N, CA and C atoms as an extended XYZ file, in Angstrom:
336
Properties=species:S:1:pos:R:3:atomname:S:1:resname:S:1:resid:I:1 pbc="F F F"
N         0.762       -1.210        0.045 N   MET     1
C        -0.018       -0.082        0.129 CA  MET     1
C         0.834        1.466        0.121 C   MET     1
N         0.277        2.490       -0.696 N   THR     2
C         1.480        3.316       -0.846 CA  THR     2
C         1.245        4.171        0.663 C   THR     2
N         2.409        4.717        0.886 N   GLU     3
C         2.569        5.651        2.410 CA  GLU     3
C         1.865        6.673        1.830 C   GLU     3
N         1.663        7.366        3.322 N   TYR     4
C         0.589        8.868        3.355 CA  TYR     4
C         1.591        9.507        4.389 C   TYR     4
N         1.695       10.876        3.962 N   LYS     5
C         2.127       11.757        5.143 CA  LYS     5
C         1.262       12.400        6.100 C   LYS     5
N         1.273       12.425        7.425 N   GLN     6
C         0.631       12.694        8.474 CA  GLN     6
C         0.735       14.319        8.478 C   GLN     6
N        -0.242       15.032        8.378 N   LEU     7
C        -0.282       16.436        8.677 CA  LEU     7
C        -1.066       17.106        9.829 C   LEU     7
N        -1.744       16.100       10.538 N   SER     8
C        -2.498       16.568       11.765 CA  SER     8
C        -2.960       15.403       12.082 C   SER     8
N        -3.211       15.097       13.585 N   PRO     9
C        -3.572       13.724       14.296 CA  PRO     9
C        -4.736       13.250       13.412 C   PRO     9
N        -5.492       14.160       12.841 N   ASN    10
C        -6.612       13.532       12.368 CA  ASN    10
C        -6.407       13.291       10.518 C   ASN    10
N        -4.987       13.852       10.244 N   LEU    11
C        -5.775       13.828        8.600 CA  LEU    11
C        -4.211       13.601        8.194 C   LEU    11
N        -3.884       12.418        6.997 N   ALA    12
C        -3.008       12.130        6.490 CA  ALA    12
C        -3.366       12.524        4.724 C   ALA    12
N        -2.089       12.577        4.138 N   VAL    13
C        -2.111       12.902        2.496 CA  VAL    13
C        -1.388       11.924        1.803 C   VAL    13
N        -1.968       11.355        0.827 N   ARG    14
C        -0.905       10.316       -0.353 CA  ARG    14
C        -2.047       10.659       -1.452 C   ARG    14
N        -0.780        9.815       -2.226 N   PRO    15
C        -1.263        9.563       -3.614 CA  PRO    15
C        -2.527        9.057       -3.859 C   PRO    15
N        -2.949        8.621       -5.370 N   GLN    16
C        -4.265        7.930       -5.586 CA  GLN    16
C        -4.659        6.824       -4.514 C   GLN    16
N        -5.839        6.684       -4.284 N   VAL    17
C        -6.133        5.575       -3.455 CA  VAL    17
C        -6.802        4.815       -4.511 C   VAL    17
N        -6.530        3.393       -4.471 N   LYS    18
C        -6.959        1.997       -5.244 CA  LYS    18
C        -8.280        1.473       -4.426 C   LYS    18
N        -9.065        1.119       -5.216 N   PRO    19
C       -10.434        0.480       -4.527 CA  PRO    19
C        -9.951       -0.476       -3.611 C   PRO    19
N        -8.858       -1.425       -4.208 N   ALA    20
C        -8.364       -2.158       -3.099 CA  ALA    20
C        -7.669       -2.244       -1.790 C   ALA    20
N        -7.332       -0.908       -1.819 N   GLU    21
C        -6.689       -0.274       -0.776 CA  GLU    21
C        -7.641        0.258        0.693 C   GLU    21
N        -8.765        0.385        0.222 N   ILE    22
C        -9.501        0.696        0.803 CA  ILE    22
C       -10.237        0.451        2.194 C   ILE    22
N       -10.314       -1.462        2.282 N   GLY    23
C       -10.267       -1.885        3.366 CA  GLY    23
C        -9.244       -2.209        4.114 C   GLY    23
N        -7.970       -1.717        3.747 N   GLU    24
C        -6.739       -1.743        4.553 CA  GLU    24
C        -6.755       -0.555        5.644 C   GLU    24
N        -7.206        0.788        4.539 N   LEU    25
C        -7.093        2.238        5.382 CA  LEU    25
C        -8.406        1.695        6.579 C   LEU    25
N        -9.103        1.321        6.476 N   ALA    26
C       -10.440        1.129        7.639 CA  ALA    26
C        -9.735        0.238        8.439 C   ALA    26
N        -8.933       -0.729        8.287 N   ALA    27
C        -8.355       -1.596        9.117 CA  ALA    27
C        -6.890       -0.947        9.885 C   ALA    27
N        -6.833        0.191        9.408 N   GLN    28
C        -5.681        1.108       10.062 CA  GLN    28
C        -6.421        2.019       11.036 C   GLN    28
N        -7.749        2.388       10.996 N   GLY    29
C        -8.307        3.290       11.905 CA  GLY    29
C        -8.960        4.350       10.901 C   GLY    29
N        -8.704        4.555        9.927 N   PHE    30
C        -9.618        5.561        8.963 CA  PHE    30
C       -10.461        5.633        9.483 C   PHE    30
N       -11.398        6.745        9.326 N   LYS    31
C       -12.876        7.006        9.461 CA  LYS    31
C       -13.336        7.585        7.790 C   LYS    31
N       -12.559        8.166        7.392 N   GLY    32
C       -13.085        9.007        6.170 CA  GLY    32
C       -11.957        9.263        4.907 C   GLY    32
N       -12.828        9.418        3.935 N   ILE    33
C       -11.754        9.437        2.545 CA  ILE    33
C       -12.047       10.814        2.315 C   ILE    33
N       -11.402       11.631        1.482 N   ILE    34
C       -11.410       12.922        0.934 CA  ILE    34
C       -10.928       12.671       -0.427 C   ILE    34
N       -11.413       12.725       -1.396 N   ASN    35
C       -10.856       12.520       -2.500 CA  ASN    35
C       -10.679       14.236       -3.594 C   ASN    35
N        -9.457       14.629       -4.069 N   ALA    36
C        -9.435       15.906       -4.431 CA  ALA    36
C        -9.264       15.729       -5.831 C   ALA    36
N        -9.483       15.079       -6.562 N   ARG    37
C        -9.323       14.379       -7.589 CA  ARG    37
C       -10.554       14.416       -8.785 C   ARG    37
N       -10.171       14.932       -9.768 N   PRO    38
C       -11.483       14.887      -10.959 CA  PRO    38
C       -11.471       13.908      -11.613 C   PRO    38
N       -12.748       12.993      -11.889 N   ASP    39
C       -12.479       12.268      -12.504 CA  ASP    39
C       -12.109       12.302      -13.824 C   ASP    39
N       -11.095       11.009      -14.500 N   ASP    40
C       -10.959       11.341      -15.471 CA  ASP    40
C        -9.488       12.050      -15.848 C   ASP    40
N        -8.837       12.365      -14.738 N   GLU    41
C        -8.040       13.035      -14.842 CA  GLU    41
C        -6.861       12.391      -15.604 C   GLU    41
N        -6.729       11.116      -15.517 N   GLU    42
C        -5.516       10.685      -16.454 CA  GLU    42
C        -6.093        9.123      -16.470 C   GLU    42
N        -5.609        8.473      -17.603 N   PRO    43
C        -6.326        7.087      -17.804 CA  PRO    43
C        -6.036        6.016      -17.008 C   PRO    43
N        -6.962        5.131      -16.546 N   GLY    44
C        -7.065        4.061      -15.771 CA  GLY    44
C        -6.902        4.589      -14.329 C   GLY    44
N        -7.515        6.146      -13.667 N   GLN    45
C        -7.818        6.343      -12.783 CA  GLN    45
C        -8.812        5.730      -12.131 C   GLN    45
N        -9.148        5.302      -11.249 N   PRO    46
C       -10.713        4.694      -10.659 CA  PRO    46
C       -11.649        6.146      -10.367 C   PRO    46
N       -12.652        5.773      -10.917 N   LYS    47
C       -13.705        6.613      -10.740 CA  LYS    47
C       -14.310        6.832       -9.099 C   LYS    47
N       -14.788        8.276       -8.919 N   SER    48
C       -15.338        8.347       -7.761 CA  SER    48
C       -16.308        7.644       -7.204 C   SER    48
N       -17.313        7.286       -8.200 N   ALA    49
C       -18.508        6.588       -7.918 CA  ALA    49
C       -17.683        5.423       -7.251 C   ALA    49
N       -16.953        4.777       -7.875 N   GLU    50
C       -16.406        3.104       -7.679 CA  GLU    50
C       -15.519        3.602       -6.060 C   GLU    50
N       -14.984        4.488       -5.699 N   LEU    51
C       -14.348        4.828       -4.666 CA  LEU    51
C       -15.502        5.085       -3.592 C   LEU    51
N       -16.349        5.640       -3.652 N   GLU    52
C       -17.353        5.942       -2.830 CA  GLU    52
C       -17.991        4.619       -2.246 C   GLU    52
N       -18.374        3.830       -3.259 N   ALA    53
C       -19.288        2.361       -2.892 CA  ALA    53
C       -18.094        1.533       -2.274 C   ALA    53
N       -16.753        1.537       -2.409 N   GLU    54
C       -15.826        0.860       -1.738 CA  GLU    54
C       -15.768        1.474       -0.185 C   GLU    54
N       -15.645        2.739       -0.030 N   ALA    55
C       -15.699        3.193        0.848 CA  ALA    55
C       -16.783        2.995        1.980 C   ALA    55
N       -18.236        2.931        1.468 N   ARG    56
C       -19.102        2.772        2.272 CA  ARG    56
C       -19.345        1.464        2.613 C   ARG    56
N       -19.028        0.415        1.672 N   ARG    57
C       -18.996       -0.897        2.003 CA  ARG    57
C       -18.278       -1.284        3.385 C   ARG    57
N       -16.733       -0.522        3.326 N   HIS    58
C       -16.050       -0.524        4.663 CA  HIS    58
C       -16.498        0.381        5.720 C   HIS    58
N       -17.287        0.837        5.829 N   GLY    59
C       -17.771        1.589        6.597 CA  GLY    59
C       -16.876        3.358        6.665 C   GLY    59
N       -16.663        3.654        5.753 N   LEU    60
C       -15.720        5.049        5.787 CA  LEU    60
C       -16.489        5.840        5.291 C   LEU    60
N       -16.763        7.347        5.636 N   ALA    61
C       -17.223        8.211        5.182 CA  ALA    61
C       -16.491        8.688        3.914 C   ALA    61
N       -17.042        9.287        2.766 N   TYR    62
C       -16.235        9.620        1.667 CA  TYR    62
C       -17.146       11.191        1.255 C   TYR    62
N       -16.039       12.121        0.491 N   THR    63
C       -16.173       13.084        0.112 CA  THR    63
C       -15.419       13.731       -1.175 C   THR    63
N       -15.760       13.722       -2.262 N   HIS    64
C       -15.638       14.038       -3.578 CA  HIS    64
C       -15.142       15.648       -3.465 C   HIS    64
N       -13.914       16.185       -3.640 N   ILE    65
C       -14.172       17.654       -3.814 CA  ILE    65
C       -13.134       17.884       -5.126 C   ILE    65
N       -13.339       17.302       -6.201 N   PRO    66
C       -13.198       17.329       -7.429 CA  PRO    66
C       -11.984       18.842       -7.981 C   PRO    66
N       -10.744       18.794       -7.658 N   VAL    67
C        -9.727       20.272       -7.948 CA  VAL    67
C        -9.002       20.332       -9.289 C   VAL    67
N        -8.948       20.924       -9.789 N   VAL    68
C        -8.332       20.815      -11.221 CA  VAL    68
C        -6.766       21.547      -10.489 C   VAL    68
N        -5.757       20.864      -10.969 N   PRO    69
C        -4.467       21.670      -10.702 CA  PRO    69
C        -4.425       22.624      -10.724 C   PRO    69
N        -3.855       23.582       -9.549 N   GLY    70
C        -3.905       25.194       -9.742 CA  GLY    70
C        -5.107       25.600       -9.491 C   GLY    70
N        -6.468       25.341       -9.577 N   GLN    71
C        -7.425       25.921       -9.543 CA  GLN    71
C        -8.232       25.802       -8.511 C   GLN    71
N        -7.754       25.143       -6.900 N   ALA    72
C        -8.211       25.650       -5.880 CA  ALA    72
C        -8.969       26.595       -5.915 C   ALA    72
N       -10.454       26.510       -5.047 N   SER    73
C       -10.770       27.959       -4.841 CA  SER    73
C       -11.432       28.039       -3.186 C   SER    73
N       -11.644       28.858       -2.507 N   ALA    74
C       -11.762       29.084       -1.157 CA  ALA    74
C       -12.984       28.225       -0.987 C   ALA    74
N       -14.111       27.986       -1.894 N   GLU    75
C       -14.802       27.057       -1.253 CA  GLU    75
C       -14.415       25.787       -1.579 C   GLU    75
N       -13.819       25.554       -2.464 N   ASP    76
C       -13.210       24.221       -1.934 CA  ASP    76
C       -12.469       23.913       -0.659 C   ASP    76
N       -11.698       25.138       -0.226 N   GLY    77
C       -11.175       24.800        1.163 CA  GLY    77
C       -12.269       24.705        2.031 C   GLY    77
N       -13.194       25.509        1.876 N   GLN    78
C       -14.083       25.291        2.920 CA  GLN    78
C       -15.034       23.844        2.875 C   GLN    78
N       -14.979       23.375        1.688 N   ARG    79
C       -15.867       21.909        1.984 CA  ARG    79
C       -14.852       21.038        2.319 C   ARG    79
N       -13.581       21.207        2.064 N   PHE    80
C       -12.543       20.512        2.970 CA  PHE    80
C       -12.786       20.349        4.173 C   PHE    80
N       -12.712       21.620        5.021 N   ALA    81
C       -12.942       21.717        6.322 CA  ALA    81
C       -14.089       20.964        6.915 C   ALA    81
N       -15.068       21.268        6.169 N   GLU    82
C       -16.621       20.600        6.587 CA  GLU    82
C       -16.676       18.933        6.588 C   GLU    82
N       -15.672       18.622        5.379 N   ALA    83
C       -15.854       17.218        5.403 CA  ALA    83
C       -14.924       16.614        6.601 C   ALA    83
N       -13.557       17.251        6.559 N   LEU    84
C       -12.647       16.894        8.046 CA  LEU    84
C       -14.026       17.187        9.328 C   LEU    84
N       -14.729       17.912        9.578 N   ARG    85
C       -15.886       18.004       10.767 CA  ARG    85
C       -16.600       17.051       10.726 C   ARG    85
N       -17.122       16.661        9.904 N   GLN    86
C       -18.393       15.419        9.477 CA  GLN    86
C       -17.494       14.161       10.197 C   GLN    86
N       -16.438       14.011        9.883 N   CYS    87
C       -15.621       13.024       10.066 CA  CYS    87
C       -15.227       12.587       11.447 C   CYS    87
N       -15.582       11.537       12.450 N   ASP    88
C       -15.184       11.095       13.464 CA  ASP    88
C       -14.213       10.878       13.817 C   ASP    88
N       -13.085       10.775       13.651 N   GLY    89
C       -11.766       10.396       13.603 CA  GLY    89
C       -10.964       10.817       12.425 C   GLY    89
N        -9.788        9.470       12.092 N   LYS    90
C        -8.823        9.842       11.111 CA  LYS    90
C        -9.233        9.989        9.784 C   LYS    90
N        -8.537       11.197        9.185 N   VAL    91
C        -9.136       10.774        7.319 CA  VAL    91
C        -8.057       10.650        6.537 C   VAL    91
N        -8.048       10.086        5.375 N   VAL    92
C        -7.003       10.236        4.789 CA  VAL    92
C        -7.664       11.119        3.084 C   VAL    92
N        -6.861       12.134        2.734 N   SER    93
C        -7.005       12.758        1.559 CA  SER    93
C        -6.135       12.656        0.351 C   SER    93
N        -6.416       12.491       -0.850 N   PHE    94
C        -5.697       12.007       -1.649 CA  PHE    94
C        -5.877       12.904       -3.094 C   PHE    94
N        -5.017       12.862       -4.000 N   CYS    95
C        -4.971       13.505       -5.359 CA  CYS    95
C        -3.863       12.541       -6.072 C   CYS    95
N        -3.759       13.198       -7.273 N   ARG    96
C        -2.602       12.309       -8.100 CA  ARG    96
C        -1.267       11.740       -7.220 C   ARG    96
N        -0.835       12.866       -6.556 N   SER    97
C         0.551       13.272       -5.938 CA  SER    97
C         0.220       13.459       -4.144 C   SER    97
N        -0.694       13.989       -3.739 N   GLY    98
C        -0.755       14.385       -2.340 CA  GLY    98
C        -0.767       15.636       -2.344 C   GLY    98
N         0.037       16.611       -3.124 N   ALA    99
C         0.031       18.068       -2.997 CA  ALA    99
C        -1.203       18.823       -3.093 C   ALA    99
N        -2.246       18.642       -3.798 N   ARG   100
C        -3.506       19.348       -3.705 CA  ARG   100
C        -4.143       18.991       -2.404 C   ARG   100
N        -4.409       17.620       -1.912 N   ALA   101
C        -4.980       17.513       -0.724 CA  ALA   101
C        -4.288       18.045        0.246 C   ALA   101
N        -2.843       18.182        0.478 N   ALA   102
C        -2.403       19.027        1.868 CA  ALA   102
C        -2.501       20.352        1.445 C   ALA   102
N        -2.830       21.004       -0.234 N   GLY   103
C        -3.265       22.627       -0.019 CA  GLY   103
C        -4.288       22.667        0.282 C   GLY   103
N        -5.438       21.542        0.019 N   LEU   104
C        -6.768       22.080        0.717 CA  LEU   104
C        -6.941       21.972        2.028 C   LEU   104
N        -6.052       21.483        2.976 N   TRP   105
C        -5.892       21.378        3.912 CA  TRP   105
C        -5.546       22.963        4.537 C   TRP   105
N        -4.386       23.103        4.093 N   GLU   106
C        -3.724       24.579        4.459 CA  GLU   106
C        -5.009       25.519        3.999 C   GLU   106
N        -5.810       25.841        2.997 N   MET   107
C        -6.823       26.426        2.801 CA  MET   107
C        -7.982       26.573        3.722 C   MET   107
N        -8.024       25.556        4.350 N   ALA   108
C        -8.792       25.287        5.411 CA  ALA   108
C        -8.317       25.819        6.772 C   ALA   108
N        -7.189       26.151        6.732 N   GLY   109
C        -7.007       26.436        8.164 CA  GLY   109
C        -6.112       25.415        8.755 C   GLY   109
N        -5.619       24.434        8.342 N   LYS   110
C        -5.232       23.451        8.851 CA  LYS   110
C        -5.632       22.625       10.197 C   LYS   110
N        -6.775       22.720       10.201 N   PRO   111
C        -7.689       22.196       11.116 CA  PRO   111
C        -7.312       20.846       11.474 C   PRO   111
N        -7.166       20.549       12.952 N   GLN   112
C        -6.170       19.175       13.415 CA  GLN   112
C        -7.399       18.239       13.472 C   GLN   112
């Protein structure tokens, strides 16, 4: 499984999550996933609906905030903060590299 970077006690960021990894994330104690990638950003990327179905199957909350690289808005940051508030526990957020996910956390005010 891909490594992640812990940004706060309740948030880790990482590159693309694959559907087969979601059960392992749940087993590691994550309670939610925030997807910062638009669908079809690159060939072979899992669709958000597929990831959401797998997350729900494992009891994880799932939020999709599709951000085109370099085009995150204040509203995207607010949606990210709200998704973190709604999760009761650790959250993993991802994009292609993890950078957009970390940027959304910064835009949200770096909530713990």
